[in-house]
């Protein structure tokens, strides 16, 4: 299995350092100070939702689904993992592959 990741030090710096410079009313600052979510070096840039944050998150999902239903939209779900050919065809592979988690089939 192959994977590509940022070094731990780079990941922390890339994620945490910019947060120190945010204005107090920025959603990333507010979310952490209100105990809605936090960030961790194991998933740079991705929030870890806390209980209160999940309540808000789920309510926003519920509202979005209601509005979509009322307007005739249909919800679908697509795979989280896809073959690299999808990214190659779209032109994203060369640009993003160094920052993607990827693996090969045995």
Short mmCIF file of C-alpha atoms in Angstrom, two decimals:
data_model
loop_
_atom_site.label_atom_id
_atom_site.label_comp_id
_atom_site.label_asym_id
_atom_site.label_seq_id
_atom_site.Cartn_x
_atom_site.Cartn_y
_atom_site.Cartn_z
CA UNK A 1 0.00 0.00 0.00
CA UNK A 2 1.34 3.40 -0.95
CA UNK A 3 0.26 6.66 0.53
CA UNK A 4 1.42 10.20 0.28
CA UNK A 5 1.15 12.53 3.22
CA UNK A 6 2.53 15.82 4.35
CA UNK A 7 5.17 15.53 7.02
CA UNK A 8 3.74 15.90 10.51
CA UNK A 9 5.51 19.21 11.04
CA UNK A 10 4.33 20.60 7.69
CA UNK A 11 0.77 19.43 8.30
CA UNK A 12 0.59 21.12 11.69
CA UNK A 13 2.15 24.32 10.40
CA UNK A 14 -0.11 24.40 7.34
CA UNK A 15 -3.25 23.90 9.46
CA UNK A 16 -2.61 25.46 12.86
CA UNK A 17 -0.42 28.46 12.05
CA UNK A 18 -3.00 30.21 9.83
CA UNK A 19 -5.62 29.74 12.56
CA UNK A 20 -3.53 31.88 14.92
CA UNK A 21 -3.85 34.83 12.53
CA UNK A 22 -7.63 34.65 12.07
CA UNK A 23 -9.90 37.47 13.20
CA UNK A 24 -12.02 36.63 16.26
CA UNK A 25 -15.23 36.51 14.19
CA UNK A 26 -13.89 33.98 11.66
CA UNK A 27 -15.96 30.77 11.59
CA UNK A 28 -12.87 28.64 12.34
CA UNK A 29 -12.12 30.68 15.46
CA UNK A 30 -15.76 30.85 16.57
CA UNK A 31 -16.33 27.15 15.99
CA UNK A 32 -13.47 26.23 18.28
CA UNK A 33 -14.25 28.82 20.97
CA UNK A 34 -17.91 27.69 21.05
CA UNK A 35 -16.83 24.03 21.31
CA UNK A 36 -18.51 23.19 17.98
CA UNK A 37 -15.44 21.57 16.41
CA UNK A 38 -11.68 21.34 16.63
CA UNK A 39 -8.77 20.63 14.30
CA UNK A 40 -6.08 18.03 14.79
CA UNK A 41 -2.84 17.19 13.02
CA UNK A 42 -4.10 13.72 12.05
CA UNK A 43 -6.53 15.31 9.55
CA UNK A 44 -5.27 18.78 8.62
CA UNK A 45 -8.04 21.08 7.47
CA UNK A 46 -10.87 18.70 8.37
CA UNK A 47 -12.97 19.57 11.43
CA UNK A 48 -13.63 17.08 14.20
CA UNK A 49 -17.25 17.86 15.06
CA UNK A 50 -18.14 18.01 18.76
CA UNK A 51 -21.61 17.23 20.11
CA UNK A 52 -22.96 20.81 19.92
CA UNK A 53 -21.48 21.24 16.46
CA UNK A 54 -23.14 18.04 15.24
CA UNK A 55 -26.52 19.31 16.44
CA UNK A 56 -26.08 22.41 14.26
CA UNK A 57 -24.60 20.38 11.39
CA UNK A 58 -27.55 17.95 11.37
CA UNK A 59 -30.07 20.80 11.57
CA UNK A 60 -28.45 22.48 8.56
CA UNK A 61 -28.56 19.16 6.70
CA UNK A 62 -32.24 18.75 7.59
CA UNK A 63 -33.03 22.27 6.38
CA UNK A 64 -31.09 21.80 3.12
CA UNK A 65 -32.91 18.53 2.45
CA UNK A 66 -36.27 20.18 3.12
CA UNK A 67 -35.52 23.05 0.71
CA UNK A 68 -34.21 20.64 -1.93
CA UNK A 69 -37.29 18.41 -1.59
CA UNK A 70 -39.62 21.42 -1.87
CA UNK A 71 -37.85 22.45 -5.07
CA UNK A 72 -37.89 19.04 -6.70
CA UNK A 73 -34.23 18.15 -6.26
CA UNK A 74 -33.26 14.54 -5.65
CA UNK A 75 -30.49 13.59 -3.25
CA UNK A 76 -27.87 11.09 -4.36
CA UNK A 77 -24.70 9.66 -2.85
CA UNK A 78 -21.46 9.06 -4.72
CA UNK A 79 -18.50 6.89 -3.67
CA UNK A 80 -15.90 8.42 -1.39
CA UNK A 81 -13.11 6.40 -3.01
CA UNK A 82 -12.74 6.17 -6.77
CA UNK A 83 -10.07 4.92 -9.16
CA UNK A 84 -7.31 7.33 -10.11
CA UNK A 85 -8.53 7.27 -13.72
CA UNK A 86 -11.39 9.53 -12.65
CA UNK A 87 -8.89 12.16 -11.50
CA UNK A 88 -6.68 11.62 -14.54
CA UNK A 89 -9.61 12.12 -16.90
CA UNK A 90 -10.75 15.28 -15.09
CA UNK A 91 -7.21 16.70 -15.09
CA UNK A 92 -6.97 16.76 -11.29
CA UNK A 93 -4.48 13.88 -10.84
CA UNK A 94 -1.30 15.78 -11.74
CA UNK A 95 -2.29 18.78 -9.64
CA UNK A 96 -3.59 17.05 -6.48
CA UNK A 97 -1.99 13.58 -6.30
CA UNK A 98 0.81 14.64 -3.94
CA UNK A 99 -1.78 15.74 -1.38
CA UNK A 100 -4.13 12.78 -1.80
CA UNK A 101 -4.30 9.53 0.10
CA UNK A 102 -4.05 6.77 -2.44
CA UNK A 103 -3.35 3.08 -2.54
CA UNK A 104 -3.05 0.28 -5.06
CA UNK A 105 -4.97 -2.97 -5.30
CA UNK A 106 -2.95 -6.10 -4.52
#
